[in-house]
mmCIF file of C-alpha atoms in Angstrom:
data_model
loop_
_atom_site.group_PDB
_atom_site.id
_atom_site.type_symbol
_atom_site.label_atom_id
_atom_site.label_comp_id
_atom_site.label_asym_id
_atom_site.label_seq_id
_atom_site.Cartn_x
_atom_site.Cartn_y
_atom_site.Cartn_z
ATOM 1 C CA UNK A 598 265.111 23.356 152.015
ATOM 2 C CA UNK A 599 262.010 22.666 150.159
ATOM 3 C CA UNK A 600 259.019 20.962 151.993
ATOM 4 C CA UNK A 601 259.139 18.195 149.349
ATOM 5 C CA UNK A 602 262.545 17.080 150.664
ATOM 6 C CA UNK A 603 261.680 16.845 154.194
ATOM 7 C CA UNK A 604 260.491 13.672 155.734
ATOM 8 C CA UNK A 605 256.777 13.548 156.796
ATOM 9 C CA UNK A 606 255.201 12.196 159.822
ATOM 10 C CA UNK A 607 251.936 12.240 161.278
ATOM 11 C CA UNK A 608 250.815 12.399 164.886
ATOM 12 C CA UNK A 609 247.484 12.226 166.809
ATOM 13 C CA UNK A 610 246.139 13.592 169.895
ATOM 14 C CA UNK A 611 243.348 11.824 172.022
ATOM 15 C CA UNK A 612 240.490 13.936 170.368
ATOM 16 C CA UNK A 613 239.885 11.860 167.185
ATOM 17 C CA UNK A 614 242.573 9.039 166.826
ATOM 18 C CA UNK A 615 240.060 6.996 164.379
ATOM 19 C CA UNK A 616 240.139 9.791 161.728
ATOM 20 C CA UNK A 617 244.184 10.260 162.196
ATOM 21 C CA UNK A 618 244.433 6.452 161.468
ATOM 22 C CA UNK A 619 242.269 6.809 158.344
ATOM 23 C CA UNK A 620 244.474 9.848 157.048
ATOM 24 C CA UNK A 621 247.758 7.834 157.777
ATOM 25 C CA UNK A 622 246.300 4.941 155.806
ATOM 26 C CA UNK A 623 245.514 7.317 153.036
ATOM 27 C CA UNK A 624 249.093 8.590 153.207
ATOM 28 C CA UNK A 625 250.561 5.221 153.343
ATOM 29 C CA UNK A 626 252.519 5.875 156.540
ATOM 30 C CA UNK A 627 251.837 4.881 160.169
ATOM 31 C CA UNK A 628 250.595 7.330 162.982
ATOM 32 C CA UNK A 629 253.614 8.435 164.851
ATOM 33 C CA UNK A 630 254.583 7.191 168.301
ATOM 34 C CA UNK A 631 253.285 9.677 170.866
ATOM 35 C CA UNK A 632 251.452 9.403 174.187
ATOM 36 C CA UNK A 633 249.349 12.156 175.565
ATOM 37 C CA UNK A 634 248.376 11.229 179.041
ATOM 38 C CA UNK A 635 247.317 12.815 182.306
ATOM 39 C CA UNK A 636 248.952 13.151 185.705
ATOM 40 C CA UNK A 637 247.100 12.345 188.847
ATOM 41 C CA UNK A 638 246.418 16.080 189.485
ATOM 42 C CA UNK A 639 245.026 16.374 185.922
ATOM 43 C CA UNK A 640 247.838 18.055 184.092
ATOM 44 C CA UNK A 641 248.553 16.813 180.633
ATOM 45 C CA UNK A 642 251.502 15.308 179.850
ATOM 46 C CA UNK A 643 253.170 14.415 176.350
ATOM 47 C CA UNK A 644 255.830 12.072 175.190
ATOM 48 C CA UNK A 645 257.168 11.960 171.640
ATOM 49 C CA UNK A 646 258.680 8.453 171.377
ATOM 50 C CA UNK A 647 260.486 8.893 168.041
ATOM 51 C CA UNK A 648 262.656 11.530 166.529
ATOM 52 C CA UNK A 649 261.067 14.330 164.684
ATOM 53 C CA UNK A 650 264.386 16.288 163.976
ATOM 54 C CA UNK A 651 264.212 17.787 160.532
ATOM 55 C CA UNK A 652 260.607 16.370 160.100
ATOM 56 C CA UNK A 653 257.521 17.895 158.417
ATOM 57 C CA UNK A 654 255.230 17.132 161.329
ATOM 58 C CA UNK A 655 251.397 17.105 161.040
ATOM 59 C CA UNK A 656 249.431 16.789 164.082
ATOM 60 C CA UNK A 657 245.760 15.855 163.862
ATOM 61 C CA UNK A 658 243.689 17.171 166.826
ATOM 62 C CA UNK A 659 240.047 18.613 166.626
ATOM 63 C CA UNK A 660 239.237 20.943 169.380
ATOM 64 C CA UNK A 661 235.810 19.483 170.087
ATOM 65 C CA UNK A 662 234.351 18.447 173.108
ATOM 66 C CA UNK A 663 235.968 18.393 175.852
ATOM 67 C CA UNK A 664 237.058 21.614 174.028
ATOM 68 C CA UNK A 665 239.511 22.801 176.668
ATOM 69 C CA UNK A 666 241.111 19.478 177.307
ATOM 70 C CA UNK A 667 241.663 18.830 173.608
ATOM 71 C CA UNK A 668 243.029 22.448 172.787
ATOM 72 C CA UNK A 669 245.322 22.110 175.586
ATOM 73 C CA UNK A 670 246.681 18.624 174.248
ATOM 74 C CA UNK A 671 247.306 20.377 170.841
ATOM 75 C CA UNK A 672 249.267 23.203 172.353
ATOM 76 C CA UNK A 673 251.492 20.853 174.403
ATOM 77 C CA UNK A 674 251.898 18.599 171.465
ATOM 78 C CA UNK A 675 252.952 21.486 169.275
ATOM 79 C CA UNK A 676 255.435 22.725 171.810
ATOM 80 C CA UNK A 677 256.959 19.328 172.130
ATOM 81 C CA UNK A 678 257.325 19.148 168.460
ATOM 82 C CA UNK A 679 259.041 22.657 168.535
ATOM 83 C CA UNK A 680 261.514 21.681 171.352
ATOM 84 C CA UNK A 681 262.343 18.537 169.506
ATOM 85 C CA UNK A 682 263.501 20.458 166.372
ATOM 86 C CA UNK A 683 260.683 19.544 164.015
ATOM 87 C CA UNK A 684 261.380 21.435 160.663
ATOM 88 C CA UNK A 685 257.778 22.484 160.311
ATOM 89 C CA UNK A 686 254.692 21.948 162.474
ATOM 90 C CA UNK A 687 251.381 21.719 160.755
ATOM 91 C CA UNK A 688 248.392 21.755 163.173
ATOM 92 C CA UNK A 689 245.663 19.681 161.472
ATOM 93 C CA UNK A 690 242.375 20.991 163.070
ATOM 94 C CA UNK A 691 239.232 19.248 161.500
ATOM 95 C CA UNK A 692 236.857 21.035 163.822
ATOM 96 C CA UNK A 693 237.987 24.466 165.323
ATOM 97 C CA UNK A 694 236.604 24.984 168.631
ATOM 98 C CA UNK A 695 235.586 28.548 169.726
ATOM 99 C CA UNK A 696 235.089 29.253 166.076
ATOM 100 C CA UNK A 697 231.634 30.732 166.618
ATOM 101 C CA UNK A 698 233.087 33.413 168.926
ATOM 102 C CA UNK A 699 234.621 35.274 165.992
ATOM 103 C CA UNK A 700 233.290 38.802 166.654
ATOM 104 C CA UNK A 701 232.014 40.989 169.210
ATOM 105 C CA UNK A 702 228.220 41.031 169.104
ATOM 106 C CA UNK A 703 227.850 43.038 172.145
ATOM 107 C CA UNK A 704 229.988 45.331 174.239
ATOM 108 C CA UNK A 705 232.613 43.634 176.264
ATOM 109 C CA UNK A 706 232.531 40.405 174.543
ATOM 110 C CA UNK A 707 235.626 38.515 173.892
ATOM 111 C CA UNK A 708 236.787 37.474 170.409
ATOM 112 C CA UNK A 709 237.798 33.945 171.731
ATOM 113 C CA UNK A 710 238.497 32.559 168.209
ATOM 114 C CA UNK A 711 241.389 35.047 167.738
ATOM 115 C CA UNK A 712 242.574 34.306 171.228
ATOM 116 C CA UNK A 713 242.825 30.610 170.298
ATOM 117 C CA UNK A 714 244.535 31.518 167.162
ATOM 118 C CA UNK A 715 247.267 33.359 168.911
ATOM 119 C CA UNK A 716 247.659 30.317 171.446
ATOM 120 C CA UNK A 717 248.262 28.043 168.524
ATOM 121 C CA UNK A 718 250.896 30.266 166.768
ATOM 122 C CA UNK A 719 252.543 31.043 170.028
ATOM 123 C CA UNK A 720 252.907 27.420 170.736
ATOM 124 C CA UNK A 721 254.853 26.958 167.635
ATOM 125 C CA UNK A 722 252.640 25.956 164.795
ATOM 126 C CA UNK A 723 253.797 27.067 161.374
ATOM 127 C CA UNK A 724 250.640 26.143 159.330
ATOM 128 C CA UNK A 725 247.117 25.212 160.148
ATOM 129 C CA UNK A 726 244.911 22.896 157.917
ATOM 130 C CA UNK A 727 241.279 23.341 159.031
ATOM 131 C CA UNK A 728 237.774 21.990 157.796
ATOM 132 C CA UNK A 729 234.801 24.341 157.299
ATOM 133 C CA UNK A 730 235.742 27.213 159.675
ATOM 134 C CA UNK A 731 232.525 28.648 160.968
ATOM 135 C CA UNK A 732 233.543 32.065 159.659
ATOM 136 C CA UNK A 733 236.142 32.601 156.689
ATOM 137 C CA UNK A 734 237.618 35.630 158.607
ATOM 138 C CA UNK A 735 239.251 33.300 161.102
ATOM 139 C CA UNK A 736 241.689 32.357 158.567
ATOM 140 C CA UNK A 737 242.970 35.958 158.913
ATOM 141 C CA UNK A 738 243.243 35.696 162.633
ATOM 142 C CA UNK A 739 246.387 33.700 162.253
ATOM 143 C CA UNK A 740 249.783 35.133 161.283
ATOM 144 C CA UNK A 741 250.738 31.864 159.609
ATOM 145 C CA UNK A 742 249.373 30.155 156.351
ATOM 146 C CA UNK A 743 245.897 28.478 156.816
ATOM 147 C CA UNK A 744 244.555 25.980 154.420
ATOM 148 C CA UNK A 745 240.742 26.141 154.705
ATOM 149 C CA UNK A 746 239.107 22.915 153.366
ATOM 150 C CA UNK A 747 235.297 23.207 152.611
ATOM 151 C CA UNK A 748 233.159 20.145 153.402
ATOM 152 C CA UNK A 749 230.913 20.717 150.608
ATOM 153 C CA UNK A 750 232.763 18.525 148.111
ATOM 154 C CA UNK A 751 232.547 15.613 150.164
ATOM 155 C CA UNK A 752 228.860 16.076 151.070
ATOM 156 C CA UNK A 753 228.165 16.932 147.411
ATOM 157 C CA UNK A 754 229.750 13.753 146.029
ATOM 158 C CA UNK A 755 227.494 11.654 148.405
ATOM 159 C CA UNK A 756 224.469 13.251 147.149
ATOM 160 C CA UNK A 757 225.545 12.853 143.586
ATOM 161 C CA UNK A 758 225.991 9.151 144.092
ATOM 162 C CA UNK A 759 222.337 9.120 145.419
ATOM 163 C CA UNK A 760 220.987 10.188 142.166
ATOM 164 C CA UNK A 761 218.423 12.318 143.578
ATOM 165 C CA UNK A 762 215.521 13.436 141.116
ATOM 166 C CA UNK A 763 216.012 16.620 139.205
ATOM 167 C CA UNK A 764 213.615 18.407 141.654
ATOM 168 C CA UNK A 765 215.997 18.629 144.501
ATOM 169 C CA UNK A 766 216.384 21.978 146.499
ATOM 170 C CA UNK A 767 219.285 22.993 148.535
ATOM 171 C CA UNK A 768 218.242 24.875 151.703
ATOM 172 C CA UNK A 769 220.219 27.317 153.789
ATOM 173 C CA UNK A 770 218.863 27.314 157.376
ATOM 174 C CA UNK A 771 219.942 31.012 157.879
ATOM 175 C CA UNK A 772 221.323 33.830 155.904
ATOM 176 C CA UNK A 773 224.729 33.278 156.962
ATOM 177 C CA UNK A 774 224.972 29.847 155.415
ATOM 178 C CA UNK A 775 223.992 31.031 151.891
ATOM 179 C CA UNK A 776 227.309 30.641 150.430
ATOM 180 C CA UNK A 777 227.926 27.099 151.587
ATOM 181 C CA UNK A 778 224.294 26.158 150.377
ATOM 182 C CA UNK A 779 225.070 27.917 146.950
ATOM 183 C CA UNK A 780 228.201 26.065 146.559
ATOM 184 C CA UNK A 781 226.370 22.512 147.074
ATOM 185 C CA UNK A 782 223.544 23.751 144.843
ATOM 186 C CA UNK A 783 226.058 24.409 142.167
ATOM 187 C CA UNK A 784 227.655 21.260 142.678
ATOM 188 C CA UNK A 785 224.417 19.178 142.236
ATOM 189 C CA UNK A 786 222.842 21.657 139.683
ATOM 190 C CA UNK A 787 219.816 22.228 142.219
ATOM 191 C CA UNK A 788 218.203 25.577 142.948
ATOM 192 C CA UNK A 789 218.621 27.402 146.222
ATOM 193 C CA UNK A 790 216.146 28.083 149.263
ATOM 194 C CA UNK A 791 216.804 30.265 152.291
ATOM 195 C CA UNK A 792 215.342 30.402 155.548
ATOM 196 C CA UNK A 793 214.988 33.849 157.001
ATOM 197 C CA UNK A 794 215.631 33.172 160.868
ATOM 198 C CA UNK A 795 215.437 35.297 164.034
ATOM 199 C CA UNK A 796 217.656 34.206 166.931
ATOM 200 C CA UNK A 797 216.425 35.914 170.125
ATOM 201 C CA UNK A 798 219.024 34.326 172.288
ATOM 202 C CA UNK A 799 221.986 31.720 172.030
ATOM 203 C CA UNK A 800 220.901 28.192 170.828
ATOM 204 C CA UNK A 801 217.125 29.494 170.659
ATOM 205 C CA UNK A 802 215.859 30.113 167.023
ATOM 206 C CA UNK A 803 212.585 31.222 165.545
ATOM 207 C CA UNK A 804 211.847 30.598 161.856
ATOM 208 C CA UNK A 805 210.144 33.447 160.242
ATOM 209 C CA UNK A 806 209.992 32.918 156.382
ATOM 210 C CA UNK A 807 211.126 30.682 153.724
ATOM 211 C CA UNK A 808 212.411 32.214 150.426
ATOM 212 C CA UNK A 809 212.151 29.762 147.387
ATOM 213 C CA UNK A 810 209.827 27.026 146.365
ATOM 214 C CA UNK A 811 210.096 23.623 148.149
ATOM 215 C CA UNK A 812 206.502 22.242 147.294
ATOM 216 C CA UNK A 813 206.954 18.655 146.340
ATOM 217 C CA UNK A 814 210.553 18.886 146.319
ATOM 218 C CA UNK A 815 213.529 16.853 147.851
ATOM 219 C CA UNK A 816 214.934 19.340 150.276
ATOM 220 C CA UNK A 817 218.701 19.101 151.424
ATOM 221 C CA UNK A 818 219.428 21.335 154.327
ATOM 222 C CA UNK A 819 222.947 22.020 154.859
ATOM 223 C CA UNK A 820 224.981 23.647 157.751
ATOM 224 C CA UNK A 821 228.488 23.674 158.840
ATOM 225 C CA UNK A 822 227.523 22.761 162.556
ATOM 226 C CA UNK A 823 224.760 20.844 164.028
ATOM 227 C CA UNK A 824 224.834 21.751 167.890
ATOM 228 C CA UNK A 825 221.794 21.459 169.816
ATOM 229 C CA UNK A 826 219.904 20.777 166.485
ATOM 230 C CA UNK A 827 217.095 23.353 167.174
ATOM 231 C CA UNK A 828 217.626 25.114 163.938
ATOM 232 C CA UNK A 829 217.839 22.309 161.675
ATOM 233 C CA UNK A 830 215.092 20.315 163.073
ATOM 234 C CA UNK A 831 212.738 23.362 162.981
ATOM 235 C CA UNK A 832 213.744 23.994 159.319
ATOM 236 C CA UNK A 833 212.879 20.401 158.554
ATOM 237 C CA UNK A 834 209.497 20.453 159.986
ATOM 238 C CA UNK A 835 208.837 23.952 158.127
ATOM 239 C CA UNK A 836 209.749 22.363 154.845
ATOM 240 C CA UNK A 837 207.265 19.496 155.435
ATOM 241 C CA UNK A 838 204.641 22.064 156.321
ATOM 242 C CA UNK A 839 205.409 24.041 153.125
ATOM 243 C CA UNK A 840 204.895 20.812 151.102
ATOM 244 C CA UNK A 841 208.393 19.134 150.683
ATOM 245 C CA UNK A 842 208.385 15.621 149.610
ATOM 246 C CA UNK A 843 211.201 14.433 151.680
ATOM 247 C CA UNK A 844 213.858 16.230 153.698
ATOM 248 C CA UNK A 845 217.847 15.512 154.174
ATOM 249 C CA UNK A 846 219.869 17.041 156.772
ATOM 250 C CA UNK A 847 223.454 17.348 156.486
ATOM 251 C CA UNK A 848 226.586 19.124 158.161
ATOM 252 C CA UNK A 849 230.351 18.955 158.388
ATOM 253 C CA UNK A 850 230.512 19.136 162.239
ATOM 254 C CA UNK A 851 228.348 16.913 164.285
ATOM 255 C CA UNK A 852 228.742 18.722 167.696
ATOM 256 C CA UNK A 853 225.284 17.140 168.908
ATOM 257 C CA UNK A 854 225.065 18.717 172.266
ATOM 258 C CA UNK A 855 222.258 18.842 174.854
ATOM 259 C CA UNK A 856 218.999 17.848 173.374
ATOM 260 C CA UNK A 857 220.362 17.273 169.751
ATOM 261 C CA UNK A 858 219.889 13.594 169.429
ATOM 262 C CA UNK A 859 216.574 13.686 170.953
ATOM 263 C CA UNK A 860 215.332 16.376 168.527
ATOM 264 C CA UNK A 861 217.071 14.802 165.469
ATOM 265 C CA UNK A 862 215.439 11.330 166.304
ATOM 266 C CA UNK A 863 212.029 13.064 166.190
ATOM 267 C CA UNK A 864 212.540 15.311 163.174
ATOM 268 C CA UNK A 865 211.181 14.407 159.864
ATOM 269 C CA UNK A 866 214.489 13.592 158.255
ATOM 270 C CA UNK A 867 214.878 10.860 155.804
ATOM 271 C CA UNK A 868 218.521 10.823 156.195
ATOM 272 C CA UNK A 869 221.012 12.906 158.206
ATOM 273 C CA UNK A 870 224.250 13.073 156.534
ATOM 274 C CA UNK A 871 227.447 14.007 158.468
ATOM 275 C CA UNK A 872 231.361 13.932 158.388
ATOM 276 C CA UNK A 873 233.835 12.333 160.904
ATOM 277 C CA UNK A 874 235.519 15.580 161.902
ATOM 278 C CA UNK A 875 234.081 14.950 165.379
ATOM 279 C CA UNK A 876 234.090 11.282 166.851
ATOM 280 C CA UNK A 877 230.404 10.046 167.960
ATOM 281 C CA UNK A 878 229.695 7.577 170.387
ATOM 282 C CA UNK A 879 227.116 4.953 169.869
ATOM 283 C CA UNK A 880 224.677 6.977 172.066
ATOM 284 C CA UNK A 881 224.774 9.807 169.409
ATOM 285 C CA UNK A 882 224.074 7.357 166.222
ATOM 286 C CA UNK A 883 220.692 7.254 164.751
ATOM 287 C CA UNK A 884 219.338 4.583 162.108
ATOM 288 C CA UNK A 885 218.902 7.223 159.543
ATOM 289 C CA UNK A 886 222.522 8.639 160.086
ATOM 290 C CA UNK A 887 225.303 8.350 157.511
ATOM 291 C CA UNK A 888 228.923 9.349 158.372
ATOM 292 C CA UNK A 889 231.165 10.391 155.460
ATOM 293 C CA UNK A 890 234.987 10.320 156.052
ATOM 294 C CA UNK A 891 237.056 13.493 155.391
ATOM 295 C CA UNK A 892 240.376 11.345 155.571
ATOM 296 C CA UNK A 893 240.776 11.315 151.689
ATOM 297 C CA UNK A 894 240.263 15.279 151.677
ATOM 298 C CA UNK A 895 242.633 16.085 154.620
ATOM 299 C CA UNK A 896 245.163 13.387 153.553
ATOM 300 C CA UNK A 897 245.270 14.782 149.968
ATOM 301 C CA UNK A 898 245.764 18.327 151.281
ATOM 302 C CA UNK A 899 248.700 17.014 153.536
ATOM 303 C CA UNK A 900 250.186 15.460 150.653
ATOM 304 C CA UNK A 901 249.844 18.689 148.581
ATOM 305 C CA UNK A 902 251.361 20.895 151.368
ATOM 306 C CA UNK A 903 254.258 18.480 151.893
ATOM 307 C CA UNK A 904 255.165 18.483 148.435
ATOM 308 C CA UNK A 905 254.638 22.242 147.807
ATOM 309 C CA UNK A 906 251.857 21.954 145.461
ATOM 310 C CA UNK A 907 248.543 23.963 145.241
ATOM 311 C CA UNK A 908 245.855 22.923 147.842
ATOM 312 C CA UNK A 909 243.104 25.020 145.985
ATOM 313 C CA UNK A 910 243.482 22.953 142.828
ATOM 314 C CA UNK A 911 241.711 20.259 144.839
ATOM 315 C CA UNK A 912 238.577 22.335 144.623
ATOM 316 C CA UNK A 913 238.582 23.756 141.206
ATOM 317 C CA UNK A 914 235.816 22.853 138.854
#
């Protein structure tokens, strides 16, 4: 039976119900009736209060902080749908926790991103929809189809609407993010600059050199994740020291842990642009912060998956 003939239902865990509501609104369907709660001893319980037999199920659950709680919710919900005879279970993971543990950097390191993929598949997911995985090779960790949605198109459309002057420069805060920065530069028709960075230990970075001309430019620094914000804030300071006229910071996933908000509030950003893959409390909001919704991107991908259409067509051209 083709997916286009299946009924479609969308459910949400507790990680980001607001995003699930936006996606459901885009799709023109309600969020499914499911409750994920805690027993008195802390165990997670899940109740699916409507039939999903023969249904194409999409469950929206980023594995953001608290990572282990949200990951366990996702696994339990997938198992519940599998045991309730859903025709296909699609795990929609806007933010993939543990994604930065994708390789062995030292002897005896775990590859936790692979472990998490194994858990999701073993629970019963038959497809994964993810947004801006930290490393592209994570797609290969899954033995099921993965639709990897980039955040650059959403961010690029926003900056296009701002009509920045023709002297904008796109900056990658490290060599690893060059591909992402190059994609945004191509979308905006702007040149590319790169920060050559040395990281002596986790969450500690030292900026060494800037490759490219940023003098009197509008610099847009793009990364997939802002965690403690040390890298992007230091990059912004260096850009101003190098003569940049103004600096914008943007990312897909606003993790914002530890001293991130304090650092961002003191950094010389004209604007900080993020998406809603991870929900933010009021304590993590700043006056110069803009939140873009990825609901249309994810919603359109879900429609195409359900109707057996190409998802890559969303990003061509």
